[in-house]
Coordinates of C-alpha atoms in Angstrom, one line a residue:
Chain A
M1 CA 42.3 -30.1 41.9
D2 CA 40.2 -28.6 39.0
A3 CA 38.1 -25.6 39.7
A4 CA 34.3 -26.3 39.7
V5 CA 32.8 -25.9 36.3
L6 CA 29.3 -26.1 37.7
E7 CA 28.0 -25.3 41.2
G8 CA 24.7 -25.3 43.0
R9 CA 24.5 -23.0 46.0
R10 CA 21.8 -23.3 48.7
L11 CA 19.4 -24.7 46.1
T12 CA 15.8 -25.1 47.2
R13 CA 12.9 -26.3 45.2
T14 CA 9.4 -26.7 46.4
Y15 CA 6.5 -28.4 44.5
R16 CA 2.9 -27.9 45.1
L17 CA 0.9 -31.1 45.0
G18 CA -2.7 -30.0 45.3
S19 CA -2.8 -28.0 48.6
T20 CA 0.3 -29.7 49.8
R21 CA 3.9 -28.1 49.5
V22 CA 6.6 -30.7 49.1
E23 CA 10.1 -29.6 49.6
A24 CA 12.2 -31.5 47.1
L25 CA 15.4 -29.6 47.8
A26 CA 16.1 -27.7 51.0
G27 CA 19.4 -25.7 50.6
V28 CA 21.7 -28.1 48.8
D29 CA 25.3 -27.1 48.0
V30 CA 27.1 -29.0 45.3
D31 CA 30.0 -28.4 42.9
V32 CA 31.1 -30.3 39.8
R33 CA 34.7 -30.4 38.6
R34 CA 35.9 -30.9 35.1
G35 CA 36.7 -34.6 34.3
E36 CA 35.3 -36.1 37.5
I37 CA 32.6 -38.5 38.1
L38 CA 30.1 -37.4 40.8
A39 CA 27.4 -39.6 42.0
L40 CA 24.2 -38.4 43.5
Q41 CA 22.7 -41.1 45.7
G42 CA 19.7 -41.5 47.9
P43 CA 16.3 -43.2 48.1
S44 CA 13.5 -42.3 45.9
G45 CA 12.2 -38.9 46.6
S46 CA 15.4 -37.7 48.1
G47 CA 15.8 -35.0 45.6
K48 CA 18.4 -36.5 43.0
T49 CA 16.3 -35.8 39.9
T50 CA 15.3 -32.3 41.1
L51 CA 19.0 -31.5 41.7
I52 CA 20.0 -32.9 38.3
N53 CA 17.2 -30.8 36.7
L54 CA 18.4 -27.6 38.5
L55 CA 22.1 -28.1 37.7
G56 CA 21.2 -29.1 34.1
L57 CA 19.2 -25.8 33.8
L58 CA 16.1 -27.7 33.0
D59 CA 14.2 -26.2 35.8
G60 CA 14.5 -23.0 38.0
A61 CA 15.3 -23.0 41.7
D62 CA 13.1 -21.4 44.1
G63 CA 16.1 -20.3 46.1
G64 CA 19.8 -20.4 45.7
E65 CA 21.7 -20.2 42.4
V66 CA 23.5 -22.2 39.8
L67 CA 26.9 -21.0 38.6
L68 CA 28.6 -22.0 35.4
D69 CA 32.4 -21.2 35.5
G70 CA 31.8 -19.2 38.7
R71 CA 29.1 -17.0 37.2
P72 CA 25.4 -17.2 38.2
V73 CA 23.0 -18.4 35.4
P74 CA 20.0 -16.2 35.0
H75 CA 16.9 -18.2 34.9
Q76 CA 14.6 -15.8 33.0
D77 CA 16.0 -16.0 29.4
E78 CA 14.7 -19.3 27.9
N79 CA 16.8 -18.9 24.8
L80 CA 20.0 -18.4 26.6
L81 CA 19.2 -21.4 28.9
A82 CA 18.5 -23.4 25.7
D83 CA 21.9 -22.4 24.1
L84 CA 23.8 -23.2 27.4
R85 CA 22.3 -26.5 27.6
R86 CA 23.0 -27.2 23.9
D87 CA 26.6 -26.1 24.0
R88 CA 27.8 -27.1 27.5
F89 CA 25.6 -30.1 28.6
G90 CA 24.9 -33.5 27.6
F91 CA 21.9 -35.4 28.9
V92 CA 21.3 -39.1 29.4
F93 CA 17.9 -40.1 30.6
Q94 CA 16.7 -43.3 32.3
T95 CA 14.1 -43.9 29.4
F96 CA 16.6 -43.0 26.7
N97 CA 14.3 -40.3 25.3
L98 CA 15.3 -40.8 21.6
V99 CA 13.1 -39.2 18.9
P100 CA 11.3 -42.2 17.4
V101 CA 11.0 -40.9 13.9
L102 CA 14.7 -40.3 13.5
T103 CA 17.4 -42.9 12.9
A104 CA 20.2 -43.5 15.5
A105 CA 22.5 -41.1 13.4
E106 CA 19.9 -38.5 13.1
N107 CA 19.2 -38.6 16.8
V108 CA 22.9 -38.0 17.4
E109 CA 22.8 -35.2 14.8
V110 CA 20.1 -33.2 16.7
P111 CA 22.2 -31.2 19.1
M112 CA 24.6 -30.5 16.2
A113 CA 21.8 -29.3 14.0
L114 CA 20.7 -27.0 16.8
Q115 CA 24.2 -25.7 16.9
G116 CA 24.0 -25.0 13.1
T117 CA 26.7 -27.6 12.1
S118 CA 26.7 -28.4 8.5
A119 CA 24.8 -31.6 7.4
V120 CA 28.0 -33.2 6.1
R121 CA 29.9 -32.6 9.3
R122 CA 27.0 -33.7 11.4
R123 CA 26.7 -37.0 9.5
S124 CA 30.3 -37.8 9.8
R125 CA 30.5 -36.9 13.5
A126 CA 27.4 -38.9 14.2
R127 CA 28.9 -42.0 12.6
E128 CA 32.2 -41.4 14.5
L129 CA 30.4 -41.3 17.8
L130 CA 28.2 -44.3 17.0
D131 CA 31.3 -46.2 16.2
R132 CA 32.9 -45.0 19.4
V133 CA 29.9 -46.2 21.5
G134 CA 30.1 -49.5 19.6
I135 CA 26.8 -49.4 17.4
G136 CA 28.3 -47.9 14.2
G137 CA 26.3 -50.6 12.3
K138 CA 23.0 -49.4 13.6
A139 CA 23.3 -45.8 12.3
E140 CA 20.3 -46.0 10.0
I141 CA 18.1 -48.0 12.4
R142 CA 15.3 -46.3 14.1
P143 CA 15.2 -46.5 17.9
D144 CA 12.2 -48.9 18.1
L145 CA 14.3 -51.5 16.5
L146 CA 17.1 -51.2 18.9
S147 CA 17.6 -53.0 22.3
G148 CA 17.6 -50.9 25.5
G149 CA 21.3 -51.0 25.8
Q150 CA 21.7 -49.8 22.2
R151 CA 19.3 -47.1 22.8
Q152 CA 21.2 -46.0 25.7
R153 CA 24.4 -46.0 23.6
V154 CA 22.8 -43.8 21.1
A155 CA 21.7 -41.5 23.9
I156 CA 25.3 -41.3 25.1
A157 CA 26.6 -40.6 21.6
R158 CA 23.9 -37.7 21.4
A159 CA 25.0 -36.5 24.7
L160 CA 28.6 -36.2 23.4
A161 CA 27.6 -34.7 20.1
N162 CA 28.5 -31.0 21.0
D163 CA 31.6 -31.8 23.0
P164 CA 29.9 -30.8 26.3
E165 CA 31.8 -30.0 29.5
I166 CA 29.2 -31.8 31.7
I167 CA 27.1 -34.8 31.1
L168 CA 24.1 -35.3 33.4
A169 CA 22.8 -38.8 33.6
D170 CA 19.6 -39.5 35.6
E171 CA 19.4 -43.2 36.5
P172 CA 21.0 -44.1 33.2
T173 CA 21.1 -47.8 34.0
A174 CA 17.7 -48.2 35.7
N175 CA 16.1 -49.7 32.7
L176 CA 18.9 -52.1 31.8
D177 CA 19.8 -55.6 32.7
S178 CA 22.9 -55.7 35.0
A179 CA 25.3 -56.9 32.3
T180 CA 24.2 -54.1 30.0
A181 CA 24.2 -51.7 32.9
R182 CA 27.8 -52.6 33.5
E183 CA 28.7 -52.1 29.8
I184 CA 27.1 -48.7 29.8
L185 CA 28.8 -47.5 32.9
D186 CA 32.1 -48.6 31.5
L187 CA 31.4 -46.7 28.4
L188 CA 30.1 -43.5 30.1
G189 CA 33.0 -43.5 32.6
G190 CA 35.7 -44.2 30.0
L191 CA 34.4 -41.6 27.6
A192 CA 34.2 -39.0 30.5
Q193 CA 37.8 -39.6 31.5
E194 CA 39.0 -39.7 27.8
R195 CA 37.2 -36.3 27.1
R196 CA 37.6 -34.7 30.5
V197 CA 34.0 -34.3 30.7
A198 CA 32.4 -34.0 34.1
L199 CA 29.9 -36.7 34.6
V200 CA 27.1 -36.4 37.2
L201 CA 25.0 -39.5 37.8
A202 CA 21.9 -39.7 39.7
T203 CA 21.5 -43.2 41.0
H204 CA 20.7 -45.6 43.8
D205 CA 22.7 -48.4 42.0
P206 CA 25.7 -49.3 44.3
A207 CA 27.6 -50.3 41.2
V208 CA 27.3 -46.8 39.9
V209 CA 28.3 -45.3 43.2
E210 CA 31.4 -47.5 43.3
R211 CA 32.9 -46.0 40.2
A212 CA 32.3 -42.3 41.3
G213 CA 35.2 -40.2 42.3
R214 CA 32.9 -38.3 44.7
V215 CA 29.5 -39.1 46.1
V216 CA 26.9 -36.9 47.5
T217 CA 24.1 -38.5 49.4
L218 CA 20.7 -36.9 49.6
R219 CA 17.9 -37.5 52.0
D220 CA 14.7 -35.6 52.2
G221 CA 16.1 -32.9 50.0
R222 CA 19.1 -32.3 52.1
V223 CA 22.7 -33.4 51.8
A224 CA 23.0 -36.3 54.2
G225 CA 26.7 -37.2 53.4
R226 CA 29.5 -36.7 51.1
R227 CA 32.5 -39.0 50.2
G228 CA 35.6 -38.0 48.3
Chain B
M1 CA 16.5 -29.7 7.1
L2 CA 16.6 -32.2 9.9
F3 CA 13.7 -30.6 11.6
W4 CA 11.7 -30.5 8.3
A5 CA 12.5 -34.3 7.9
M6 CA 11.3 -34.8 11.4
A7 CA 8.1 -32.9 10.7
L8 CA 7.3 -34.9 7.6
R9 CA 8.0 -38.2 9.3
N10 CA 5.8 -37.1 12.3
L11 CA 2.9 -36.8 9.9
G12 CA 3.4 -40.5 9.0
R13 CA 3.4 -41.5 12.7
N14 CA -0.4 -41.6 12.8
P15 CA -1.3 -42.1 9.1
R16 CA -5.0 -42.4 9.7
R17 CA -5.2 -39.1 11.6
S18 CA -3.0 -37.3 9.0
L19 CA -5.0 -38.7 6.3
L20 CA -8.2 -37.5 7.8
A21 CA -6.8 -34.0 8.4
G22 CA -5.3 -34.1 4.9
S23 CA -8.6 -35.2 3.3
V24 CA -10.4 -32.3 5.0
I25 CA -7.8 -29.9 3.5
V26 CA -8.1 -31.6 0.0
I27 CA -11.9 -31.1 0.1
G28 CA -11.5 -27.6 1.4
F29 CA -9.1 -26.6 -1.2
S30 CA -11.2 -28.2 -3.9
A31 CA -14.4 -26.4 -2.8
F32 CA -12.4 -23.0 -2.8
A33 CA -11.0 -23.7 -6.3
L34 CA -14.3 -25.2 -7.9
A35 CA -16.6 -22.5 -6.2
G36 CA -14.1 -19.7 -7.2
G37 CA -14.0 -21.2 -10.8
F38 CA -17.8 -21.3 -11.0
M39 CA -18.2 -17.9 -9.7
A40 CA -15.5 -16.4 -12.0
Q41 CA -17.1 -18.2 -14.9
T42 CA -20.6 -16.9 -13.9
F43 CA -19.3 -13.3 -13.5
E44 CA -17.5 -13.5 -16.9
A45 CA -20.6 -14.9 -18.7
L46 CA -22.7 -12.2 -17.0
R47 CA -20.4 -9.5 -17.9
E48 CA -20.1 -10.7 -21.5
S49 CA -23.9 -11.0 -21.8
T50 CA -24.3 -7.5 -20.3
I51 CA -21.8 -6.0 -22.7
R52 CA -22.9 -8.0 -25.8
G53 CA -26.4 -7.9 -25.0
G54 CA -26.5 -4.3 -25.9
T55 CA -25.0 -2.3 -23.2
G56 CA -21.5 -2.2 -24.8
H57 CA -18.5 -1.3 -22.8
L58 CA -19.2 2.3 -22.5
Q59 CA -22.2 4.7 -23.3
F60 CA -22.1 8.5 -24.0
A61 CA -25.2 10.6 -23.9
D62 CA -26.4 14.0 -22.7
P63 CA -25.6 14.3 -18.9
A64 CA -29.3 14.7 -18.1
T65 CA -30.0 11.2 -19.7
F66 CA -28.2 9.5 -16.9
T67 CA -29.5 11.5 -14.1
G68 CA -33.2 12.0 -14.7
I69 CA -36.2 10.7 -16.6
E70 CA -37.1 12.1 -20.1
E71 CA -40.5 13.8 -20.2
T72 CA -40.7 13.2 -23.9
T73 CA -38.7 10.8 -26.2
L74 CA -35.3 12.3 -27.1
E75 CA -35.8 15.2 -24.8
H76 CA -32.1 15.1 -24.2
G77 CA -31.1 13.7 -27.5
L78 CA -27.7 14.2 -29.2
T79 CA -28.0 16.4 -32.2
E80 CA -24.4 16.3 -33.4
A81 CA -24.1 12.5 -32.8
G82 CA -22.5 11.8 -36.0
R83 CA -19.5 14.1 -35.3
A84 CA -19.3 12.8 -31.7
A85 CA -19.3 9.1 -33.0
R86 CA -16.3 10.0 -35.3
V87 CA -14.4 11.6 -32.4
L88 CA -14.9 8.5 -30.4
A89 CA -14.1 6.1 -33.2
A90 CA -10.7 7.8 -33.7
D91 CA -9.5 6.2 -30.4
S92 CA -7.3 3.2 -31.1
R93 CA -8.9 1.1 -28.4
V94 CA -12.5 1.7 -29.7
R95 CA -13.6 -1.1 -32.0
A96 CA -17.1 0.3 -32.8
V97 CA -19.5 3.2 -32.0
L98 CA -23.1 2.1 -32.2
P99 CA -25.9 4.7 -32.4
R100 CA -29.1 4.1 -30.4
I101 CA -32.5 5.7 -30.1
D102 CA -34.5 4.6 -27.1
F103 CA -38.2 5.2 -27.4
V104 CA -41.5 3.8 -26.3
G105 CA -44.8 3.3 -28.1
L106 CA -47.5 0.9 -29.0
V107 CA -47.3 -1.8 -31.6
T108 CA -50.5 -3.1 -33.1
N109 CA -51.5 -6.0 -35.4
G110 CA -54.8 -4.1 -36.3
G111 CA -56.8 -6.0 -33.7
R112 CA -54.6 -5.7 -30.5
S113 CA -52.2 -3.1 -29.3
V114 CA -49.3 -3.8 -27.0
P115 CA -46.9 -1.2 -25.4
F116 CA -43.2 -1.8 -26.1
L117 CA -39.7 -0.5 -25.3
G118 CA -38.1 0.3 -28.6
V119 CA -34.6 0.7 -29.7
G120 CA -33.5 2.1 -33.0
L121 CA -30.1 0.7 -34.0
E122 CA -27.7 0.0 -37.1
P123 CA -28.7 -3.6 -37.9
A124 CA -25.4 -4.6 -39.6
A125 CA -23.2 -3.1 -36.9
E126 CA -25.3 -4.6 -34.2
R127 CA -25.1 -8.0 -35.9
R128 CA -21.3 -7.7 -35.8
W129 CA -20.8 -6.4 -32.3
M130 CA -23.7 -7.4 -30.3
E131 CA -25.4 -10.8 -29.7
G132 CA -29.0 -9.6 -30.6
A133 CA -28.9 -11.3 -33.8
S134 CA -27.9 -14.6 -32.4
L135 CA -30.9 -14.5 -30.1
I136 CA -33.2 -15.0 -33.1
V137 CA -35.5 -17.9 -32.6
S138 CA -37.8 -17.4 -35.6
G139 CA -37.3 -15.5 -38.7
R140 CA -34.2 -13.4 -39.2
W141 CA -32.3 -10.3 -37.9
L142 CA -33.1 -6.9 -39.4
A143 CA -31.7 -6.7 -43.0
G144 CA -30.9 -3.1 -43.3
D145 CA -31.5 0.5 -42.4
S146 CA -34.2 1.4 -44.9
R147 CA -36.3 -1.8 -45.0
G148 CA -38.9 -0.8 -42.5
E149 CA -38.5 -4.0 -40.4
V150 CA -38.7 -4.9 -36.7
V151 CA -37.8 -7.8 -34.5
L152 CA -39.7 -8.4 -31.4
G153 CA -39.2 -10.2 -28.1
A154 CA -40.9 -13.6 -28.1
G155 CA -43.4 -12.5 -25.3
L156 CA -44.4 -9.3 -27.3
A157 CA -44.8 -11.4 -30.5
S158 CA -47.0 -13.9 -28.6
A159 CA -49.1 -11.2 -27.1
L160 CA -49.9 -9.9 -30.6
G161 CA -50.1 -13.3 -32.1
I162 CA -47.8 -12.4 -35.0
R163 CA -45.1 -14.4 -36.9
P164 CA -42.2 -13.3 -39.1
G165 CA -43.5 -11.8 -42.2
D166 CA -46.6 -10.3 -40.6
S167 CA -47.2 -6.5 -40.8
V168 CA -47.5 -4.3 -37.8
T169 CA -48.0 -0.7 -37.1
L170 CA -45.9 1.2 -34.6
L171 CA -47.4 4.2 -32.9
A172 CA -45.0 6.7 -30.9
T173 CA -45.0 10.3 -29.7
S174 CA -42.5 12.6 -31.4
P175 CA -40.4 15.0 -29.2
E176 CA -42.9 17.7 -29.9
G177 CA -45.8 15.6 -28.7
T178 CA -47.5 14.5 -31.9
L179 CA -48.6 11.0 -32.4
N180 CA -46.8 9.3 -35.4
A181 CA -47.4 5.9 -37.0
Q182 CA -45.2 3.8 -39.2
D183 CA -45.9 0.4 -40.8
A184 CA -43.3 -2.3 -40.4
V185 CA -42.8 -6.0 -41.3
V186 CA -41.9 -8.4 -38.5
A187 CA -38.4 -9.9 -39.6
G188 CA -37.8 -12.1 -36.6
I189 CA -38.6 -13.0 -33.1
L190 CA -36.1 -13.0 -30.3
D191 CA -35.6 -14.8 -27.1
L192 CA -33.8 -12.5 -24.7
G193 CA -33.7 -14.9 -21.9
L194 CA -35.5 -12.5 -19.5
K195 CA -39.4 -12.8 -19.5
E196 CA -39.8 -8.9 -18.7
L197 CA -37.7 -8.1 -21.8
N198 CA -39.3 -10.6 -24.0
D199 CA -42.7 -9.1 -23.2
R200 CA -41.7 -5.6 -24.3
Y201 CA -38.6 -5.6 -26.5
L202 CA -38.8 -4.2 -30.0
A203 CA -35.8 -3.3 -32.3
T204 CA -35.9 -1.6 -35.5
S205 CA -33.3 0.5 -37.8
I206 CA -32.3 4.0 -36.8
D207 CA -34.1 5.0 -40.0
L208 CA -37.5 3.7 -39.1
A209 CA -37.1 4.9 -35.5
S210 CA -36.3 8.4 -36.7
R211 CA -39.2 8.5 -39.2
L212 CA -41.6 7.2 -36.4
L213 CA -40.3 10.0 -34.0
G214 CA -40.1 12.7 -36.7
V215 CA -36.5 13.4 -36.2
S216 CA -33.3 13.4 -38.3
G217 CA -29.8 12.7 -37.0
T218 CA -30.8 12.9 -33.4
L219 CA -29.8 9.9 -31.2
S220 CA -30.3 8.9 -27.6
K221 CA -26.9 7.7 -27.0
L222 CA -23.8 6.3 -28.4
V223 CA -22.6 2.8 -27.4
V224 CA -18.9 2.2 -27.5
V225 CA -17.4 -1.3 -28.1
L226 CA -13.8 -1.5 -26.8
D227 CA -11.2 -4.1 -27.6
G228 CA -11.3 -5.4 -24.0
S229 CA -13.7 -4.8 -21.1
A230 CA -10.9 -4.7 -18.6
E231 CA -9.8 -1.2 -19.3
A232 CA -13.3 0.3 -19.5
N233 CA -12.7 2.8 -16.7
Q234 CA -9.4 4.1 -18.3
A235 CA -11.2 4.3 -21.7
L236 CA -14.0 6.3 -20.2
T237 CA -11.6 8.9 -18.8
R238 CA -9.7 9.1 -21.9
L239 CA -12.7 9.4 -24.2
S240 CA -14.5 11.8 -22.0
R241 CA -11.4 14.0 -22.3
R242 CA -11.3 13.6 -26.0
L243 CA -15.0 14.6 -26.3
R244 CA -14.5 17.6 -24.2
R245 CA -11.5 18.7 -26.3
N246 CA -13.8 18.5 -29.3
G247 CA -16.5 20.7 -27.7
F248 CA -18.9 17.9 -26.6
N249 CA -20.5 18.1 -23.1
L250 CA -21.4 14.4 -22.9
A251 CA -21.6 12.2 -19.9
G252 CA -20.3 8.6 -20.1
R253 CA -20.8 5.4 -18.1
T254 CA -19.1 2.1 -18.0
W255 CA -21.1 -1.1 -18.6
E256 CA -20.8 -1.9 -14.9
E257 CA -22.3 1.4 -13.9
L258 CA -25.2 0.7 -16.3
A259 CA -25.7 -2.9 -15.0
P260 CA -27.1 -2.9 -11.5
F261 CA -28.2 -6.4 -12.1
Y262 CA -24.6 -7.6 -12.6
R263 CA -23.5 -5.8 -9.5
Q264 CA -26.4 -7.4 -7.5
V265 CA -25.7 -10.9 -8.8
R266 CA -21.9 -10.4 -8.0
L267 CA -22.7 -9.2 -4.6
L268 CA -25.1 -12.0 -4.0
Y269 CA -22.6 -14.7 -5.2
L270 CA -19.7 -13.2 -3.2
G271 CA -21.9 -13.2 -0.1
I272 CA -23.1 -16.9 -0.6
F273 CA -19.6 -18.2 -1.6
G274 CA -17.8 -15.9 1.0
F275 CA -20.1 -17.4 3.7
M276 CA -19.4 -21.0 2.6
G277 CA -15.7 -20.1 2.4
I278 CA -15.7 -19.0 6.0
I279 CA -17.5 -22.2 7.2
L280 CA -15.1 -24.3 5.2
A281 CA -12.1 -22.5 6.7
V282 CA -13.5 -23.1 10.1
V283 CA -14.1 -26.8 9.4
V284 CA -10.5 -27.2 8.2
L285 CA -9.3 -25.2 11.2
L286 CA -11.1 -27.4 13.7
A287 CA -10.0 -30.7 12.0
T288 CA -6.4 -29.7 11.8
A289 CA -6.5 -28.1 15.2
N290 CA -7.6 -31.6 16.6
T291 CA -4.7 -33.2 14.7
M292 CA -2.2 -30.8 16.1
I293 CA -3.5 -31.0 19.6
M294 CA -3.2 -34.7 19.6
A295 CA 0.2 -34.5 18.1
V296 CA 1.4 -32.2 20.8
A297 CA -0.2 -34.3 23.5
E298 CA 1.3 -37.5 22.2
R299 CA 4.8 -35.9 21.9
T300 CA 5.0 -34.1 25.2
R301 CA 7.9 -36.0 26.4
E302 CA 9.7 -35.7 23.0
V303 CA 9.2 -31.9 23.3
G304 CA 10.7 -32.1 26.8
T305 CA 13.7 -34.0 25.3
L306 CA 14.3 -31.5 22.5
R307 CA 14.0 -28.6 24.8
A308 CA 16.5 -30.3 27.2
L309 CA 19.0 -30.9 24.3
G310 CA 18.9 -27.0 23.7
T311 CA 16.1 -26.5 21.3
R312 CA 14.7 -22.9 21.7
P313 CA 11.0 -22.5 22.3
G314 CA 10.7 -20.7 19.0
L315 CA 12.1 -23.7 17.1
V316 CA 9.6 -26.0 18.9
M317 CA 6.9 -23.8 17.7
R318 CA 8.3 -23.8 14.2
T319 CA 8.6 -27.6 14.1
F320 CA 4.9 -28.0 14.7
F321 CA 4.1 -25.2 12.3
A322 CA 6.3 -27.1 9.8
E323 CA 4.0 -30.0 10.2
G324 CA 1.0 -27.9 9.6
V325 CA 2.6 -26.3 6.5
L326 CA 3.5 -29.8 5.1
L327 CA 0.0 -31.0 5.7
A328 CA -1.4 -28.0 4.1
L329 CA 0.9 -28.3 1.1
V330 CA 0.3 -32.0 0.6
G331 CA -3.5 -31.5 1.0
A332 CA -3.5 -28.5 -1.4
G333 CA -1.5 -30.4 -4.0
A334 CA -3.9 -33.4 -3.9
G335 CA -6.7 -30.8 -3.8
L336 CA -5.4 -29.1 -7.0
V337 CA -5.4 -32.4 -8.8
L338 CA -8.9 -33.3 -7.6
S339 CA -10.1 -29.8 -8.6
L340 CA -8.8 -30.2 -12.1
I341 CA -10.3 -33.7 -12.5
V342 CA -13.7 -32.4 -11.3
T343 CA -13.5 -29.3 -13.4
V344 CA -12.9 -31.3 -16.5
S345 CA -15.6 -33.9 -15.6
L346 CA -18.2 -31.3 -14.8
N347 CA -17.4 -29.2 -18.0
H348 CA -18.1 -32.4 -20.0
S349 CA -21.0 -33.6 -18.0
G350 CA -23.6 -31.7 -19.9
I351 CA -25.3 -31.0 -16.5
M352 CA -27.8 -28.1 -16.8
L353 CA -28.2 -25.7 -14.0
P354 CA -31.5 -24.0 -13.0
P355 CA -31.8 -20.5 -14.7
P356 CA -29.7 -18.0 -12.8
P357 CA -31.4 -14.9 -11.2
G358 CA -33.4 -13.0 -13.9
A359 CA -32.8 -15.5 -16.7
A360 CA -35.4 -17.7 -18.3
H361 CA -33.3 -20.8 -19.5
P362 CA -31.2 -23.4 -17.7
I363 CA -27.5 -23.0 -18.4
P364 CA -24.9 -25.7 -18.7
I365 CA -22.6 -26.0 -15.8
H366 CA -19.1 -24.7 -16.6
V367 CA -16.3 -24.2 -14.2
K368 CA -13.3 -22.1 -15.1
V369 CA -9.8 -22.9 -14.1
Y370 CA -9.3 -19.6 -12.2
A371 CA -5.9 -19.3 -10.9
L372 CA -6.9 -16.7 -8.3
A373 CA -9.3 -19.1 -6.7
Y374 CA -6.6 -21.8 -6.5
F375 CA -4.2 -19.3 -4.8
A376 CA -7.0 -18.3 -2.5
G377 CA -7.8 -21.8 -1.6
G378 CA -4.2 -22.7 -1.0
G379 CA -3.8 -19.5 1.1
A380 CA -7.1 -20.2 3.1
M381 CA -5.9 -23.7 3.8
L382 CA -2.4 -22.6 4.9
A383 CA -3.8 -19.8 7.0
S384 CA -6.3 -22.2 8.7
V385 CA -3.7 -24.8 9.4
L386 CA -1.3 -22.3 10.8
L387 CA -3.9 -20.8 13.0
A388 CA -5.0 -24.3 14.1
S389 CA -1.3 -25.1 14.9
W390 CA -0.6 -21.9 16.7
L391 CA -2.2 -22.7 20.1
P392 CA -0.9 -26.3 20.4
A393 CA 2.6 -25.3 19.2
R394 CA 2.7 -22.4 21.6
R395 CA 1.6 -24.7 24.3
A396 CA 4.3 -27.1 23.5
A397 CA 6.9 -24.4 23.3
R398 CA 5.9 -23.0 26.8
M399 CA 5.7 -26.4 28.6
P400 CA 8.0 -26.6 31.6
I401 CA 10.7 -29.0 30.5
V402 CA 10.7 -31.2 33.6
D403 CA 6.9 -31.6 33.4
A404 CA 7.2 -32.5 29.7
L405 CA 10.0 -35.0 30.6
A406 CA 8.0 -36.6 33.3
H407 CA 4.9 -36.9 31.0
V408 CA 3.6 -40.4 30.6

């Protein structure tokens, strides 16, 4: 078994809603191994998105720690966190989150541009990735002219742009019809295995859970069950 | 480059809002450029009229002349003025050295006597280097040193009821205190543009002024004309040194020191236009701040996405700054074109402006293409836009990523 590339230890996160404190995560342990598909399932409000945010270094935990390659990630240095997200993570969002003024290819280029990759190299890699996700012909099209499935394919290509070790996908199929959702899952799963990328999916879609090698079930911010 | 392209395209996302903000920048830039051009033209015209109106670039006289009031005419006169003039004229940057005698007296037509402020000068040299001869509105300029002629301000001539060709008698007190009189013929009448001067001005030759004052070879001062007003201060230092080396203890002043009116007008204009400039910059700042605040608010989720993908906070700020810079550049470019069109149109319009402070006649509007004003306008617009972008951009950069991603 591969060693964990990403770990969350005793992660807690509390939000304040007015005068009420909401405990979104209450001491969750989770580890992510290279090349595996890990599903985080649970009902709405169970803490799936919060856990994805903490693991993806998008948010800081109130308690516990996130470890990358066994080393704790300091949460104070915004630039360091940005660099880690850029170099080691890929993100796929439920609402695609493409930049509307950029073409499909340019959207895929963004993480590479952040890394300082040359324009020529960026362009050819973006084409290659768009071909790989099956929308090579849409490279010069802006997102508003693409279907939901096509937009999510662009987002997947963007997530793969910098050869990440981990892809975090928060409800990637929630806004898609079932046929497209299946295609997207096939694509994500296939690419993750092909490139030995760890894929962490937050979902309450049974079809997604079915494909996962391991499943962590969350309820009220706690781990309610594990499979695999 | 991708982020500049993004900034440019973002400006096109809400074209109406960008157009509005851009228009404010265009107007702001043009106002700077045109007001600066008008101001520069006014200062230049005022400087030229001060220098060519008789002040010259530099004046040298006995030190007491500049610090006190003469009890009697030529009390502090220059006795070796001819030699001093030759010393000054030897400098390569000096174009002319014009002798002057300042005096006061009464001019009478037999029936009425009016006080005057007189100046004795070399008619031919003055015609060449000063603008007095061009201000003649009736008759002609002084013909020569020994002709016994005078030219008068229009107000003085009117008070006496005289015309060119009429005879007058000048009365003045000599340095020793005796009252002398000389007859003279009125050669011409001048309009000096200032009522106070028109009512008192009288010019005659050095020869007639010397005879009237009972002196020979004594002058009040030497007026120096240089080949460029810009280096007046350097020339003053150089010429003062040259005079000292030749045994003269003379004091010198630049035209600017001798023209408090020029300094006052300059200060007044700088104050007025500076105040307007600040208001303009604030208007531009507020208009573009609104644009940038709206841009950040509308793109909150996009900022969250970019931050999630690994964009450093500083780059998020720079992306918004880039939008501001592009807006300022496009606005300033359009403003430059507009300013040039307006400048050409105004300069050919024949519009007359009311007389400036102290002047008697309306002047045609003229706006100079003043490069410094264009740069200042561009700089002010850019600074305003950057300042306006700073807070919204900072807010965007510091936004918690998860909040930005959840923004609806």
